[in-house]
PDB file of C-alpha atoms in Angstrom:
ATOM      1  CA  GLN A 776       1.966  18.337  16.770  1.00 68.00           C
ATOM      2  CA  PHE A 777       4.139  17.986  13.255  1.00 68.00           C
ATOM      3  CA  ARG A 778       7.440  20.016  13.620  1.00 78.00           C
ATOM      4  CA  ARG A 779       7.153  21.195   9.898  1.00 75.00           C
ATOM      5  CA  ALA A 780       3.792  22.823   8.352  1.00 79.00           C
ATOM      6  CA  LEU A 781       1.996  20.734   6.430  1.00 80.00           C
ATOM      7  CA  VAL A 782       1.514  22.755   3.279  1.00 85.00           C
ATOM      8  CA  GLY A 783       1.358  21.757  -0.335  1.00 89.00           C
ATOM      9  CA  GLU A 784       2.859  18.311  -1.428  1.00 89.00           C
ATOM     10  CA  ARG A 785       3.320  17.770   2.062  1.00 87.00           C
ATOM     11  CA  TRP A 786      -0.550  18.431   2.981  1.00 90.00           C
ATOM     12  CA  THR A 787      -1.347  15.705  -0.094  1.00 93.00           C
ATOM     13  CA  ALA A 788       1.443  13.121   1.017  1.00 93.00           C
ATOM     14  CA  TRP A 789      -0.695  13.062   4.876  1.00 92.00           C
ATOM     15  CA  MET A 790      -3.761  12.917   3.129  1.00 94.00           C
ATOM     16  CA  HIS A 791      -3.131  10.102   0.804  1.00 95.00           C
ATOM     17  CA  LEU A 792      -1.621   7.711   3.672  1.00 95.00           C
ATOM     18  CA  VAL A 793      -4.506   8.698   6.055  1.00 95.00           C
ATOM     19  CA  ARG A 794      -7.148   7.962   3.790  1.00 95.00           C
ATOM     20  CA  ARG A 795      -5.409   4.525   3.377  1.00 95.00           C
ATOM     21  CA  LEU A 796      -4.636   3.369   7.069  1.00 96.00           C
ATOM     22  CA  ILE A 797      -8.410   4.191   7.592  1.00 95.00           C
ATOM     23  CA  TYR A 798      -8.790   0.972   5.671  1.00 92.00           C
ATOM     24  CA  VAL A 799      -6.245  -1.202   7.402  1.00 91.00           C
ATOM     25  CA  GLN A 800      -7.419  -3.855   9.865  1.00 90.00           C
ATOM     26  CA  LEU A 801      -5.232  -5.236  12.563  1.00 90.00           C
ATOM     27  CA  SER A 802      -6.336  -8.735  13.917  1.00 92.00           C
ATOM     28  CA  ASP A 803      -4.442 -10.826  16.396  1.00 94.00           C
ATOM     29  CA  GLN A 804      -4.009 -13.630  13.811  1.00 92.00           C
ATOM     30  CA  PRO A 805      -0.383 -14.514  12.447  1.00 93.00           C
ATOM     31  CA  ASP A 806       0.757 -12.479   9.590  1.00 89.00           C
ATOM     32  CA  SER A 807       0.399 -14.080   5.891  1.00 88.00           C
ATOM     33  CA  THR A 808       1.555 -13.046   2.579  1.00 90.00           C
ATOM     34  CA  GLN A 809      -0.292 -13.165  -0.447  1.00 93.00           C
ATOM     35  CA  TRP A 810       0.913 -12.656  -4.131  1.00 95.00           C
ATOM     36  CA  LYS A 811      -2.725 -10.642  -5.501  1.00 94.00           C
ATOM     37  CA  LEU A 812      -1.534 -10.942  -8.904  1.00 95.00           C
ATOM     38  CA  ALA A 813      -1.924 -14.303  -8.968  1.00 93.00           C
ATOM     39  CA  LYS A 814      -5.337 -16.396  -8.381  1.00 92.00           C
ATOM     40  CA  ASN A 815      -3.605 -19.124  -6.039  1.00 94.00           C
ATOM     41  CA  GLY A 816      -1.580 -16.300  -4.465  1.00 94.00           C
ATOM     42  CA  VAL A 817       1.429 -17.827  -5.029  1.00 95.00           C
ATOM     43  CA  PHE A 818       4.411 -15.354  -6.593  1.00 96.00           C
ATOM     44  CA  THR A 819       5.839 -16.750 -10.051  1.00 96.00           C
ATOM     45  CA  VAL A 820       7.896 -14.584 -12.568  1.00 97.00           C
ATOM     46  CA  LYS A 821       5.261 -15.441 -14.899  1.00 96.00           C
ATOM     47  CA  SER A 822       2.623 -13.251 -13.095  1.00 95.00           C
ATOM     48  CA  PHE A 823       5.108 -10.514 -12.265  1.00 96.00           C
ATOM     49  CA  TYR A 824       6.207 -10.395 -15.823  1.00 97.00           C
ATOM     50  CA  MET A 825       2.304 -10.089 -17.418  1.00 95.00           C
ATOM     51  CA  ASP A 826       1.637  -7.271 -14.742  1.00 95.00           C
ATOM     52  CA  LEU A 827       4.820  -5.458 -15.627  1.00 96.00           C
ATOM     53  CA  ILE A 828       3.858  -5.335 -19.458  1.00 96.00           C
ATOM     54  CA  ASN A 829       0.031  -4.567 -19.365  1.00 90.00           C
TER      55      ASN A 829
END
């Protein structure tokens, strides 16, 4: 139960969060990071800059 009523923007924000969490998959595997803006998964300033200007 929530302390505040979920109406208007609060309801919209809640539903946005719920929709995003539906696709989260948990596993027992170790965590890893991957930079999605580069094909090899490694962060580069160039990949960040190219995404920023596009």
